[in-house]
Short mmCIF file of the N, C-alpha and C atoms (twelve columns), coordinates in Angstrom:
data_MODEL
# 
_entry.id   MODEL 
# 
loop_
_atom_site.group_PDB 
_atom_site.id 
_atom_site.type_symbol 
_atom_site.label_atom_id 
_atom_site.label_alt_id 
_atom_site.label_comp_id 
_atom_site.label_asym_id 
_atom_site.label_seq_id 
_atom_site.Cartn_x 
_atom_site.Cartn_y 
_atom_site.Cartn_z 
_atom_site.pdbx_PDB_model_num 
ATOM 1   N N  . MET A 1   81.442  87.174  97.590  1 
ATOM 2   C CA . MET A 1   80.915  87.044  98.933  1 
ATOM 3   C C  . MET A 1   81.230  88.307  99.737  1 
ATOM 4   N N  . THR A 2   80.255  88.807  100.458 1 
ATOM 5   C CA . THR A 2   80.463  89.983  101.295 1 
ATOM 6   C C  . THR A 2   81.337  89.600  102.480 1 
ATOM 7   N N  . GLU A 3   82.363  90.393  102.697 1 
ATOM 8   C CA . GLU A 3   83.330  90.163  103.764 1 
ATOM 9   C C  . GLU A 3   83.573  91.469  104.504 1 
ATOM 10  N N  . ARG A 4   84.274  91.323  105.616 1 
ATOM 11  C CA . ARG A 4   84.799  92.482  106.341 1 
ATOM 12  C C  . ARG A 4   86.306  92.330  106.458 1 
ATOM 13  N N  . THR A 5   86.989  93.450  106.483 1 
ATOM 14  C CA . THR A 5   88.438  93.452  106.654 1 
ATOM 15  C C  . THR A 5   88.838  94.595  107.579 1 
ATOM 16  N N  . LEU A 6   89.991  94.439  108.203 1 
ATOM 17  C CA . LEU A 6   90.564  95.531  108.980 1 
ATOM 18  C C  . LEU A 6   91.590  96.235  108.116 1 
ATOM 19  N N  . ILE A 7   91.502  97.535  108.091 1 
ATOM 20  C CA . ILE A 7   92.473  98.377  107.397 1 
ATOM 21  C C  . ILE A 7   93.045  99.336  108.431 1 
ATOM 22  N N  . LEU A 8   94.343  99.468  108.439 1 
ATOM 23  C CA . LEU A 8   94.998  100.463 109.288 1 
ATOM 24  C C  . LEU A 8   95.679  101.486 108.396 1 
ATOM 25  N N  . LEU A 9   95.366  102.744 108.604 1 
ATOM 26  C CA . LEU A 9   96.098  103.838 107.977 1 
ATOM 27  C C  . LEU A 9   97.214  104.156 108.957 1 
ATOM 28  N N  . LYS A 10  98.415  103.806 108.595 1 
ATOM 29  C CA . LYS A 10  99.562  103.858 109.494 1 
ATOM 30  C C  . LYS A 10  99.945  105.307 109.820 1 
ATOM 31  N N  . PRO A 11  100.790 105.484 110.855 1 
ATOM 32  C CA . PRO A 11  101.170 106.840 111.248 1 
ATOM 33  C C  . PRO A 11  101.721 107.704 110.113 1 
ATOM 34  N N  . ASP A 12  102.422 107.115 109.129 1 
ATOM 35  C CA . ASP A 12  102.924 107.947 108.031 1 
ATOM 36  C C  . ASP A 12  101.785 108.481 107.177 1 
ATOM 37  N N  . ALA A 13  100.715 107.712 107.005 1 
ATOM 38  C CA . ALA A 13  99.554  108.187 106.245 1 
ATOM 39  C C  . ALA A 13  98.865  109.340 106.968 1 
ATOM 40  N N  . VAL A 14  98.710  109.203 108.282 1 
ATOM 41  C CA . VAL A 14  98.061  110.254 109.069 1 
ATOM 42  C C  . VAL A 14  98.935  111.505 109.093 1 
ATOM 43  N N  . GLU A 15  100.223 111.327 109.344 1 
ATOM 44  C CA . GLU A 15  101.147 112.466 109.414 1 
ATOM 45  C C  . GLU A 15  101.177 113.245 108.107 1 
ATOM 46  N N  . ARG A 16  101.059 112.561 106.992 1 
ATOM 47  C CA . ARG A 16  101.121 113.223 105.683 1 
ATOM 48  C C  . ARG A 16  99.756  113.706 105.198 1 
ATOM 49  N N  . GLY A 17  98.722  113.538 106.013 1 
ATOM 50  C CA . GLY A 17  97.402  114.034 105.645 1 
ATOM 51  C C  . GLY A 17  96.746  113.269 104.507 1 
ATOM 52  N N  . LEU A 18  96.974  111.953 104.456 1 
ATOM 53  C CA . LEU A 18  96.453  111.128 103.364 1 
ATOM 54  C C  . LEU A 18  95.196  110.345 103.727 1 
ATOM 55  N N  . ARG A 19  94.645  110.597 104.916 1 
ATOM 56  C CA . ARG A 19  93.431  109.863 105.334 1 
ATOM 57  C C  . ARG A 19  92.325  109.977 104.292 1 
ATOM 58  N N  . GLY A 20  92.014  111.191 103.910 1 
ATOM 59  C CA . GLY A 20  90.913  111.419 102.979 1 
ATOM 60  C C  . GLY A 20  91.134  110.734 101.644 1 
ATOM 61  N N  . GLU A 21  92.328  110.830 101.098 1 
ATOM 62  C CA . GLU A 21  92.628  110.211 99.798  1 
ATOM 63  C C  . GLU A 21  92.519  108.685 99.876  1 
ATOM 64  N N  . ILE A 22  93.042  108.099 100.935 1 
ATOM 65  C CA . ILE A 22  92.979  106.637 101.071 1 
ATOM 66  C C  . ILE A 22  91.536  106.187 101.256 1 
ATOM 67  N N  . LEU A 23  90.780  106.863 102.109 1 
ATOM 68  C CA . LEU A 23  89.373  106.495 102.314 1 
ATOM 69  C C  . LEU A 23  88.552  106.756 101.051 1 
ATOM 70  N N  . ARG A 24  88.886  107.803 100.302 1 
ATOM 71  C CA . ARG A 24  88.201  108.068 99.036  1 
ATOM 72  C C  . ARG A 24  88.378  106.899 98.076  1 
ATOM 73  N N  . ARG A 25  89.597  106.388 97.989  1 
ATOM 74  C CA . ARG A 25  89.867  105.252 97.095  1 
ATOM 75  C C  . ARG A 25  89.103  104.008 97.546  1 
ATOM 76  N N  . LEU A 26  89.035  103.797 98.840  1 
ATOM 77  C CA . LEU A 26  88.300  102.655 99.386  1 
ATOM 78  C C  . LEU A 26  86.820  102.752 99.015  1 
ATOM 79  N N  . GLU A 27  86.237  103.913 99.226  1 
ATOM 80  C CA . GLU A 27  84.820  104.098 98.920  1 
ATOM 81  C C  . GLU A 27  84.558  104.121 97.414  1 
ATOM 82  N N  . ALA A 28  85.497  104.629 96.637  1 
ATOM 83  C CA . ALA A 28  85.327  104.653 95.183  1 
ATOM 84  C C  . ALA A 28  85.266  103.241 94.601  1 
ATOM 85  N N  . LYS A 29  85.892  102.280 95.275  1 
ATOM 86  C CA . LYS A 29  85.824  100.885 94.856  1 
ATOM 87  C C  . LYS A 29  84.491  100.247 95.235  1 
ATOM 88  N N  . GLY A 30  83.680  100.974 96.000  1 
ATOM 89  C CA . GLY A 30  82.370  100.457 96.381  1 
ATOM 90  C C  . GLY A 30  82.324  99.785  97.733  1 
ATOM 91  N N  . TYR A 31  83.396  99.880  98.497  1 
ATOM 92  C CA . TYR A 31  83.414  99.271  99.826  1 
ATOM 93  C C  . TYR A 31  82.813  100.232 100.854 1 
ATOM 94  N N  . GLY A 32  82.112  99.674  101.826 1 
ATOM 95  C CA . GLY A 32  81.513  100.476 102.877 1 
ATOM 96  C C  . GLY A 32  82.398  100.536 104.104 1 
ATOM 97  N N  . ILE A 33  82.270  101.608 104.850 1 
ATOM 98  C CA . ILE A 33  82.989  101.757 106.115 1 
ATOM 99  C C  . ILE A 33  82.013  101.435 107.230 1 
ATOM 100 N N  . VAL A 34  82.327  100.383 107.986 1 
ATOM 101 C CA . VAL A 34  81.488  99.913  109.081 1 
ATOM 102 C C  . VAL A 34  81.878  100.597 110.381 1 
ATOM 103 N N  . ALA A 35  83.195  100.812 110.570 1 
ATOM 104 C CA . ALA A 35  83.714  101.443 111.784 1 
ATOM 105 C C  . ALA A 35  85.000  102.166 111.429 1 
ATOM 106 N N  . LEU A 36  85.262  103.251 112.145 1 
ATOM 107 C CA . LEU A 36  86.459  104.056 111.903 1 
ATOM 108 C C  . LEU A 36  86.839  104.732 113.210 1 
ATOM 109 N N  . ASP A 37  88.123  104.666 113.565 1 
ATOM 110 C CA . ASP A 37  88.576  105.288 114.807 1 
ATOM 111 C C  . ASP A 37  90.024  105.720 114.647 1 
ATOM 112 N N  . GLN A 38  90.308  106.999 114.918 1 
ATOM 113 C CA . GLN A 38  91.686  107.462 114.952 1 
ATOM 114 C C  . GLN A 38  92.161  107.408 116.388 1 
ATOM 115 N N  . ARG A 39  93.344  106.841 116.580 1 
ATOM 116 C CA . ARG A 39  93.906  106.717 117.934 1 
ATOM 117 C C  . ARG A 39  95.401  106.479 117.860 1 
ATOM 118 N N  . VAL A 40  96.051  106.617 118.988 1 
ATOM 119 C CA . VAL A 40  97.424  106.153 119.135 1 
ATOM 120 C C  . VAL A 40  97.303  104.761 119.747 1 
ATOM 121 N N  . ALA A 41  97.817  103.770 119.051 1 
ATOM 122 C CA . ALA A 41  97.679  102.378 119.497 1 
ATOM 123 C C  . ALA A 41  98.537  102.126 120.727 1 
ATOM 124 N N  . ASP A 42  97.961  101.392 121.685 1 
ATOM 125 C CA . ASP A 42  98.714  101.043 122.889 1 
ATOM 126 C C  . ASP A 42  99.500  99.752  122.662 1 
ATOM 127 N N  . ALA A 43  100.448 99.502  123.548 1 
ATOM 128 C CA . ALA A 43  101.351 98.354  123.410 1 
ATOM 129 C C  . ALA A 43  100.601 97.025  123.389 1 
ATOM 130 N N  . ASP A 44  99.558  96.875  124.201 1 
ATOM 131 C CA . ASP A 44  98.819  95.620  124.243 1 
ATOM 132 C C  . ASP A 44  98.103  95.340  122.922 1 
ATOM 133 N N  . THR A 45  97.499  96.354  122.347 1 
ATOM 134 C CA . THR A 45  96.807  96.194  121.062 1 
ATOM 135 C C  . THR A 45  97.793  95.799  119.976 1 
ATOM 136 N N  . LEU A 46  98.924  96.473  119.936 1 
ATOM 137 C CA . LEU A 46  99.925  96.170  118.907 1 
ATOM 138 C C  . LEU A 46  100.540 94.788  119.111 1 
ATOM 139 N N  . ALA A 47  100.782 94.398  120.361 1 
ATOM 140 C CA . ALA A 47  101.321 93.061  120.626 1 
ATOM 141 C C  . ALA A 47  100.338 91.987  120.173 1 
ATOM 142 N N  . ALA A 48  99.059  92.188  120.418 1 
ATOM 143 C CA . ALA A 48  98.049  91.220  119.982 1 
ATOM 144 C C  . ALA A 48  97.959  91.196  118.452 1 
ATOM 145 N N  . HIS A 49  97.966  92.358  117.834 1 
ATOM 146 C CA . HIS A 49  97.838  92.438  116.379 1 
ATOM 147 C C  . HIS A 49  99.010  91.760  115.670 1 
ATOM 148 N N  . TYR A 50  100.222 91.992  116.152 1 
ATOM 149 C CA . TYR A 50  101.425 91.476  115.497 1 
ATOM 150 C C  . TYR A 50  101.996 90.234  116.180 1 
ATOM 151 N N  . ALA A 51  101.203 89.529  116.974 1 
ATOM 152 C CA . ALA A 51  101.679 88.363  117.728 1 
ATOM 153 C C  . ALA A 51  102.382 87.331  116.848 1 
ATOM 154 N N  . GLU A 52  101.889 87.114  115.647 1 
ATOM 155 C CA . GLU A 52  102.482 86.103  114.755 1 
ATOM 156 C C  . GLU A 52  103.895 86.464  114.310 1 
ATOM 157 N N  . HIS A 53  104.275 87.738  114.467 1 
ATOM 158 C CA . HIS A 53  105.604 88.180  114.044 1 
ATOM 159 C C  . HIS A 53  106.589 88.317  115.203 1 
ATOM 160 N N  . GLU A 54  106.116 88.070  116.419 1 
ATOM 161 C CA . GLU A 54  106.997 88.206  117.578 1 
ATOM 162 C C  . GLU A 54  108.224 87.324  117.395 1 
ATOM 163 N N  . GLY A 55  109.392 87.893  117.682 1 
ATOM 164 C CA . GLY A 55  110.651 87.173  117.541 1 
ATOM 165 C C  . GLY A 55  111.331 87.404  116.201 1 
ATOM 166 N N  . LYS A 56  110.619 87.940  115.225 1 
ATOM 167 C CA . LYS A 56  111.224 88.238  113.924 1 
ATOM 168 C C  . LYS A 56  111.986 89.560  114.030 1 
ATOM 169 N N  . PRO A 57  113.028 89.745  113.222 1 
ATOM 170 C CA . PRO A 57  113.866 90.943  113.330 1 
ATOM 171 C C  . PRO A 57  113.106 92.260  113.186 1 
ATOM 172 N N  . PHE A 58  112.040 92.280  112.410 1 
ATOM 173 C CA . PHE A 58  111.318 93.532  112.175 1 
ATOM 174 C C  . PHE A 58  110.237 93.810  113.215 1 
ATOM 175 N N  . TYR A 59  109.971 92.854  114.113 1 
ATOM 176 C CA . TYR A 59  108.876 92.995  115.082 1 
ATOM 177 C C  . TYR A 59  109.030 94.249  115.944 1 
ATOM 178 N N  . GLY A 60  110.157 94.407  116.610 1 
ATOM 179 C CA . GLY A 60  110.368 95.556  117.500 1 
ATOM 180 C C  . GLY A 60  110.213 96.892  116.787 1 
ATOM 181 N N  . PRO A 61  110.935 97.105  115.671 1 
ATOM 182 C CA . PRO A 61  110.776 98.366  114.960 1 
ATOM 183 C C  . PRO A 61  109.352 98.596  114.457 1 
ATOM 184 N N  . LEU A 62  108.664 97.537  114.038 1 
ATOM 185 C CA . LEU A 62  107.296 97.673  113.539 1 
ATOM 186 C C  . LEU A 62  106.354 98.112  114.652 1 
ATOM 187 N N  . VAL A 63  106.418 97.443  115.805 1 
ATOM 188 C CA . VAL A 63  105.546 97.789  116.927 1 
ATOM 189 C C  . VAL A 63  105.860 99.200  117.424 1 
ATOM 190 N N  . GLU A 64  107.134 99.533  117.495 1 
ATOM 191 C CA . GLU A 64  107.525 100.891 117.924 1 
ATOM 192 C C  . GLU A 64  106.971 101.935 116.957 1 
ATOM 193 N N  . TYR A 65  107.133 101.695 115.670 1 
ATOM 194 C CA . TYR A 65  106.640 102.634 114.670 1 
ATOM 195 C C  . TYR A 65  105.124 102.784 114.735 1 
ATOM 196 N N  . MET A 66  104.419 101.667 114.818 1 
ATOM 197 C CA . MET A 66  102.956 101.714 114.807 1 
ATOM 198 C C  . MET A 66  102.394 102.426 116.032 1 
ATOM 199 N N  . GLY A 67  103.159 102.498 117.110 1 
ATOM 200 C CA . GLY A 67  102.732 103.215 118.304 1 
ATOM 201 C C  . GLY A 67  103.286 104.625 118.391 1 
ATOM 202 N N  . SER A 68  103.966 105.076 117.348 1 
ATOM 203 C CA . SER A 68  104.672 106.355 117.403 1 
ATOM 204 C C  . SER A 68  103.793 107.576 117.165 1 
ATOM 205 N N  . GLY A 69  102.575 107.368 116.724 1 
ATOM 206 C CA . GLY A 69  101.687 108.491 116.455 1 
ATOM 207 C C  . GLY A 69  100.310 107.989 116.110 1 
ATOM 208 N N  . PRO A 70  99.401  108.897 115.817 1 
ATOM 209 C CA . PRO A 70  98.036  108.485 115.501 1 
ATOM 210 C C  . PRO A 70  97.977  107.618 114.247 1 
ATOM 211 N N  . LEU A 71  97.064  106.656 114.287 1 
ATOM 212 C CA . LEU A 71  96.722  105.858 113.120 1 
ATOM 213 C C  . LEU A 71  95.209  105.808 113.036 1 
ATOM 214 N N  . VAL A 72  94.693  105.333 111.926 1 
ATOM 215 C CA . VAL A 72  93.249  105.197 111.759 1 
ATOM 216 C C  . VAL A 72  92.939  103.737 111.516 1 
ATOM 217 N N  . ALA A 73  92.099  103.174 112.375 1 
ATOM 218 C CA . ALA A 73  91.640  101.789 112.227 1 
ATOM 219 C C  . ALA A 73  90.262  101.828 111.568 1 
ATOM 220 N N  . VAL A 74  90.092  101.001 110.546 1 
ATOM 221 C CA . VAL A 74  88.865  100.989 109.759 1 
ATOM 222 C C  . VAL A 74  88.400  99.547  109.588 1 
ATOM 223 N N  . VAL A 75  87.110  99.323  109.746 1 
ATOM 224 C CA . VAL A 75  86.518  98.064  109.312 1 
ATOM 225 C C  . VAL A 75  85.744  98.395  108.044 1 
ATOM 226 N N  . ALA A 76  86.136  97.735  106.949 1 
ATOM 227 C CA . ALA A 76  85.476  97.931  105.662 1 
ATOM 228 C C  . ALA A 76  84.731  96.656  105.295 1 
ATOM 229 N N  . GLU A 77  83.687  96.826  104.512 1 
ATOM 230 C CA . GLU A 77  82.837  95.698  104.145 1 
ATOM 231 C C  . GLU A 77  82.510  95.768  102.657 1 
ATOM 232 N N  . GLY A 78  82.435  94.603  102.040 1 
ATOM 233 C CA . GLY A 78  82.029  94.565  100.645 1 
ATOM 234 C C  . GLY A 78  82.353  93.236  100.008 1 
ATOM 235 N N  . GLU A 79  81.922  93.090  98.797  1 
ATOM 236 C CA . GLU A 79  82.171  91.889  98.013  1 
ATOM 237 C C  . GLU A 79  83.672  91.760  97.751  1 
ATOM 238 N N  . GLY A 80  84.293  90.693  98.278  1 
ATOM 239 C CA . GLY A 80  85.724  90.470  98.057  1 
ATOM 240 C C  . GLY A 80  86.629  91.548  98.597  1 
ATOM 241 N N  . VAL A 81  86.230  92.223  99.661  1 
ATOM 242 C CA . VAL A 81  86.972  93.379  100.173 1 
ATOM 243 C C  . VAL A 81  88.389  93.027  100.632 1 
ATOM 244 N N  . ILE A 82  88.615  91.814  101.111 1 
ATOM 245 C CA . ILE A 82  89.959  91.464  101.603 1 
ATOM 246 C C  . ILE A 82  90.956  91.507  100.448 1 
ATOM 247 N N  . ALA A 83  90.713  90.734  99.407  1 
ATOM 248 C CA . ALA A 83  91.606  90.729  98.250  1 
ATOM 249 C C  . ALA A 83  91.557  92.071  97.520  1 
ATOM 250 N N  . GLY A 84  90.372  92.665  97.453  1 
ATOM 251 C CA . GLY A 84  90.225  93.936  96.762  1 
ATOM 252 C C  . GLY A 84  91.041  95.042  97.392  1 
ATOM 253 N N  . PHE A 85  91.001  95.142  98.726  1 
ATOM 254 C CA . PHE A 85  91.782  96.201  99.358  1 
ATOM 255 C C  . PHE A 85  93.273  95.923  99.243  1 
ATOM 256 N N  . ARG A 86  93.675  94.674  99.370  1 
ATOM 257 C CA . ARG A 86  95.098  94.365  99.254  1 
ATOM 258 C C  . ARG A 86  95.622  94.732  97.856  1 
ATOM 259 N N  . SER A 87  94.808  94.522  96.845  1 
ATOM 260 C CA . SER A 87  95.184  94.934  95.494  1 
ATOM 261 C C  . SER A 87  95.234  96.457  95.398  1 
ATOM 262 N N  . LEU A 88  94.248  97.114  95.964  1 
ATOM 263 C CA . LEU A 88  94.199  98.572  95.977  1 
ATOM 264 C C  . LEU A 88  95.406  99.158  96.715  1 
ATOM 265 N N  . ALA A 89  95.837  98.486  97.793  1 
ATOM 266 C CA . ALA A 89  96.976  98.957  98.583  1 
ATOM 267 C C  . ALA A 89  98.279  98.851  97.798  1 
ATOM 268 N N  . GLY A 90  98.436  97.781  97.017  1 
ATOM 269 C CA . GLY A 90  99.681  97.558  96.285  1 
ATOM 270 C C  . GLY A 90  100.660 96.730  97.080  1 
ATOM 271 N N  . ALA A 91  101.762 96.382  96.448  1 
ATOM 272 C CA . ALA A 91  102.788 95.547  97.071  1 
ATOM 273 C C  . ALA A 91  103.282 96.171  98.375  1 
ATOM 274 N N  . THR A 92  103.630 95.304  99.325  1 
ATOM 275 C CA . THR A 92  104.113 95.756  100.636 1 
ATOM 276 C C  . THR A 92  105.303 96.699  100.493 1 
ATOM 277 N N  . ASN A 93  106.227 96.356  99.618  1 
ATOM 278 C CA . ASN A 93  107.378 97.220  99.369  1 
ATOM 279 C C  . ASN A 93  106.954 98.262  98.333  1 
ATOM 280 N N  . PRO A 94  106.875 99.515  98.718  1 
ATOM 281 C CA . PRO A 94  106.402 100.548 97.795  1 
ATOM 282 C C  . PRO A 94  107.190 100.632 96.485  1 
ATOM 283 N N  . THR A 95  108.451 100.219 96.496  1 
ATOM 284 C CA . THR A 95  109.243 100.243 95.277  1 
ATOM 285 C C  . THR A 95  108.641 99.328  94.218  1 
ATOM 286 N N  . ALA A 96  108.021 98.224  94.663  1 
ATOM 287 C CA . ALA A 96  107.428 97.253  93.748  1 
ATOM 288 C C  . ALA A 96  105.936 97.493  93.510  1 
ATOM 289 N N  . ALA A 97  105.354 98.437  94.205  1 
ATOM 290 C CA . ALA A 97  103.911 98.679  94.097  1 
ATOM 291 C C  . ALA A 97  103.572 99.324  92.761  1 
ATOM 292 N N  . ALA A 98  102.534 98.802  92.133  1 
ATOM 293 C CA . ALA A 98  102.129 99.284  90.810  1 
ATOM 294 C C  . ALA A 98  101.557 100.698 90.869  1 
ATOM 295 N N  . PRO A 99  101.815 101.483 89.844  1 
ATOM 296 C CA . PRO A 99  101.144 102.779 89.732  1 
ATOM 297 C C  . PRO A 99  99.630  102.558 89.760  1 
ATOM 298 N N  . GLY A 100 98.926  103.466 90.403  1 
ATOM 299 C CA . GLY A 100 97.485  103.328 90.567  1 
ATOM 300 C C  . GLY A 100 97.105  102.760 91.913  1 
ATOM 301 N N  . SER A 101 98.046  102.070 92.572  1 
ATOM 302 C CA . SER A 101 97.783  101.554 93.918  1 
ATOM 303 C C  . SER A 101 98.104  102.642 94.946  1 
ATOM 304 N N  . ILE A 102 97.605  102.474 96.153  1 
ATOM 305 C CA . ILE A 102 97.867  103.458 97.210  1 
ATOM 306 C C  . ILE A 102 99.366  103.604 97.432  1 
ATOM 307 N N  . ARG A 103 100.052 102.472 97.613  1 
ATOM 308 C CA . ARG A 103 101.497 102.546 97.858  1 
ATOM 309 C C  . ARG A 103 102.260 102.991 96.614  1 
ATOM 310 N N  . GLY A 104 101.827 102.535 95.450  1 
ATOM 311 C CA . GLY A 104 102.506 102.919 94.209  1 
ATOM 312 C C  . GLY A 104 102.425 104.409 93.931  1 
ATOM 313 N N  . ASP A 105 101.287 105.007 94.283  1 
ATOM 314 C CA . ASP A 105 101.103 106.435 94.018  1 
ATOM 315 C C  . ASP A 105 101.560 107.334 95.164  1 
ATOM 316 N N  . LEU A 106 101.431 106.862 96.399  1 
ATOM 317 C CA . LEU A 106 101.568 107.770 97.538  1 
ATOM 318 C C  . LEU A 106 102.722 107.485 98.498  1 
ATOM 319 N N  . ALA A 107 103.218 106.233 98.541  1 
ATOM 320 C CA . ALA A 107 104.276 105.904 99.502  1 
ATOM 321 C C  . ALA A 107 105.601 106.518 99.063  1 
ATOM 322 N N  . ARG A 108 106.389 106.878 100.040 1 
ATOM 323 C CA . ARG A 108 107.698 107.500 99.792  1 
ATOM 324 C C  . ARG A 108 108.785 106.543 100.239 1 
ATOM 325 N N  . GLU A 109 109.036 105.533 99.455  1 
ATOM 326 C CA . GLU A 109 109.987 104.499 99.839  1 
ATOM 327 C C  . GLU A 109 111.408 105.007 99.966  1 
ATOM 328 N N  . TRP A 110 111.737 106.090 99.321  1 
ATOM 329 C CA . TRP A 110 113.108 106.572 99.336  1 
ATOM 330 C C  . TRP A 110 113.527 107.187 100.666 1 
ATOM 331 N N  . ASP A 111 112.568 107.562 101.510 1 
ATOM 332 C CA . ASP A 111 112.968 108.205 102.766 1 
ATOM 333 C C  . ASP A 111 112.401 107.510 103.993 1 
ATOM 334 N N  . ALA A 112 111.994 106.233 103.834 1 
ATOM 335 C CA . ALA A 112 111.406 105.533 104.966 1 
ATOM 336 C C  . ALA A 112 111.612 104.029 104.808 1 
ATOM 337 N N  . PRO A 113 111.676 103.314 105.922 1 
ATOM 338 C CA . PRO A 113 111.751 101.853 105.829 1 
ATOM 339 C C  . PRO A 113 110.428 101.280 105.309 1 
ATOM 340 N N  . VAL A 114 110.470 100.037 104.843 1 
ATOM 341 C CA . VAL A 114 109.295 99.395  104.253 1 
ATOM 342 C C  . VAL A 114 108.105 99.361  105.213 1 
ATOM 343 N N  . ILE A 115 108.341 99.327  106.529 1 
ATOM 344 C CA . ILE A 115 107.209 99.297  107.462 1 
ATOM 345 C C  . ILE A 115 106.382 100.581 107.393 1 
ATOM 346 N N  . GLN A 116 106.968 101.640 106.865 1 
ATOM 347 C CA . GLN A 116 106.228 102.892 106.692 1 
ATOM 348 C C  . GLN A 116 105.662 102.907 105.272 1 
ATOM 349 N N  . ASN A 117 104.648 102.076 105.059 1 
ATOM 350 C CA . ASN A 117 104.083 101.911 103.719 1 
ATOM 351 C C  . ASN A 117 102.592 102.253 103.678 1 
ATOM 352 N N  . LEU A 118 102.192 103.174 104.527 1 
ATOM 353 C CA . LEU A 118 100.880 103.818 104.554 1 
ATOM 354 C C  . LEU A 118 99.731  102.991 105.104 1 
ATOM 355 N N  . VAL A 119 99.578  101.727 104.703 1 
ATOM 356 C CA . VAL A 119 98.381  100.976 105.082 1 
ATOM 357 C C  . VAL A 119 98.684  99.522  105.411 1 
ATOM 358 N N  . HIS A 120 97.782  98.955  106.195 1 
ATOM 359 C CA . HIS A 120 97.738  97.512  106.457 1 
ATOM 360 C C  . HIS A 120 96.347  97.044  106.073 1 
ATOM 361 N N  . GLY A 121 96.261  95.864  105.488 1 
ATOM 362 C CA . GLY A 121 94.975  95.236  105.219 1 
ATOM 363 C C  . GLY A 121 95.049  93.769  105.585 1 
ATOM 364 N N  . SER A 122 94.028  93.241  106.213 1 
ATOM 365 C CA . SER A 122 93.993  91.827  106.579 1 
ATOM 366 C C  . SER A 122 94.242  90.971  105.343 1 
ATOM 367 N N  . ASP A 123 94.893  89.800  105.552 1 
ATOM 368 C CA . ASP A 123 95.244  88.958  104.411 1 
ATOM 369 C C  . ASP A 123 94.339  87.742  104.209 1 
ATOM 370 N N  . SER A 124 93.373  87.538  105.095 1 
ATOM 371 C CA . SER A 124 92.463  86.401  104.959 1 
ATOM 372 C C  . SER A 124 91.232  86.654  105.823 1 
ATOM 373 N N  . VAL A 125 90.211  85.853  105.611 1 
ATOM 374 C CA . VAL A 125 89.003  85.958  106.442 1 
ATOM 375 C C  . VAL A 125 89.356  85.702  107.905 1 
ATOM 376 N N  . GLU A 126 90.208  84.718  108.152 1 
ATOM 377 C CA . GLU A 126 90.601  84.390  109.536 1 
ATOM 378 C C  . GLU A 126 91.353  85.552  110.181 1 
ATOM 379 N N  . SER A 127 92.305  86.120  109.446 1 
ATOM 380 C CA . SER A 127 93.052  87.268  109.979 1 
ATOM 381 C C  . SER A 127 92.133  88.455  110.207 1 
ATOM 382 N N  . ALA A 128 91.231  88.698  109.274 1 
ATOM 383 C CA . ALA A 128 90.300  89.821  109.414 1 
ATOM 384 C C  . ALA A 128 89.454  89.669  110.663 1 
ATOM 385 N N  . THR A 129 88.932  88.477  110.886 1 
ATOM 386 C CA . THR A 129 88.104  88.222  112.071 1 
ATOM 387 C C  . THR A 129 88.907  88.471  113.347 1 
ATOM 388 N N  . ARG A 130 90.137  87.951  113.400 1 
ATOM 389 C CA . ARG A 130 90.993  88.125  114.571 1 
ATOM 390 C C  . ARG A 130 91.333  89.597  114.770 1 
ATOM 391 N N  . GLU A 131 91.741  90.278  113.705 1 
ATOM 392 C CA . GLU A 131 92.170  91.674  113.804 1 
ATOM 393 C C  . GLU A 131 91.007  92.607  114.151 1 
ATOM 394 N N  . ILE A 132 89.861  92.394  113.558 1 
ATOM 395 C CA . ILE A 132 88.695  93.228  113.896 1 
ATOM 396 C C  . ILE A 132 88.365  93.061  115.374 1 
ATOM 397 N N  . GLY A 133 88.463  91.839  115.891 1 
ATOM 398 C CA . GLY A 133 88.210  91.593  117.312 1 
ATOM 399 C C  . GLY A 133 89.181  92.325  118.226 1 
ATOM 400 N N  . ILE A 134 90.409  92.532  117.758 1 
ATOM 401 C CA . ILE A 134 91.419  93.253  118.544 1 
ATOM 402 C C  . ILE A 134 91.131  94.759  118.545 1 
ATOM 403 N N  . TRP A 135 90.870  95.316  117.376 1 
ATOM 404 C CA . TRP A 135 90.730  96.769  117.235 1 
ATOM 405 C C  . TRP A 135 89.319  97.269  117.531 1 
ATOM 406 N N  . PHE A 136 88.315  96.427  117.270 1 
ATOM 407 C CA . PHE A 136 86.916  96.787  117.485 1 
ATOM 408 C C  . PHE A 136 86.214  95.613  118.171 1 
ATOM 409 N N  . PRO A 137 86.460  95.407  119.471 1 
ATOM 410 C CA . PRO A 137 85.916  94.231  120.167 1 
ATOM 411 C C  . PRO A 137 84.406  94.061  120.033 1 
ATOM 412 N N  . ALA A 138 83.681  95.142  119.943 1 
ATOM 413 C CA . ALA A 138 82.216  95.048  119.843 1 
ATOM 414 C C  . ALA A 138 81.785  94.432  118.514 1 
ATOM 415 N N  . LEU A 139 82.654  94.465  117.503 1 
ATOM 416 C CA . LEU A 139 82.326  93.902  116.196 1 
ATOM 417 C C  . LEU A 139 82.888  92.496  116.021 1 
ATOM 418 N N  . GLY A 140 83.799  92.092  116.913 1 
ATOM 419 C CA . GLY A 140 84.518  90.821  116.763 1 
ATOM 420 C C  . GLY A 140 83.746  89.619  116.980 1 
# 
């Protein structure tokens, strides 16, 4: 089934110049890019995006990190894109991410906390719909 998902190239991906490589992998899998915007995320956007994690120990550091520099927000579309991109991204903890995945090949777990793991991808159709509405209101 054709779906849409939100993908965020986190500040560590942008800082390390990995935008092109990550987007190349996304397109090589056959997924289309519907929308793309590089920006520094504001506090309201990040609070809405991570609302489900508010109160958890990692919430503050995560929101602070995600607002610390430019990131790239992408809406991708394709057959099974939600599960497909999450597989392409690899395990959240780069140490456990399989070779061939974005995190397995490119993340530097030895010099950064797990929140600096290059990418975010929506985990369900419901999350994708909510997240796309936050980052790209005209598409929500």
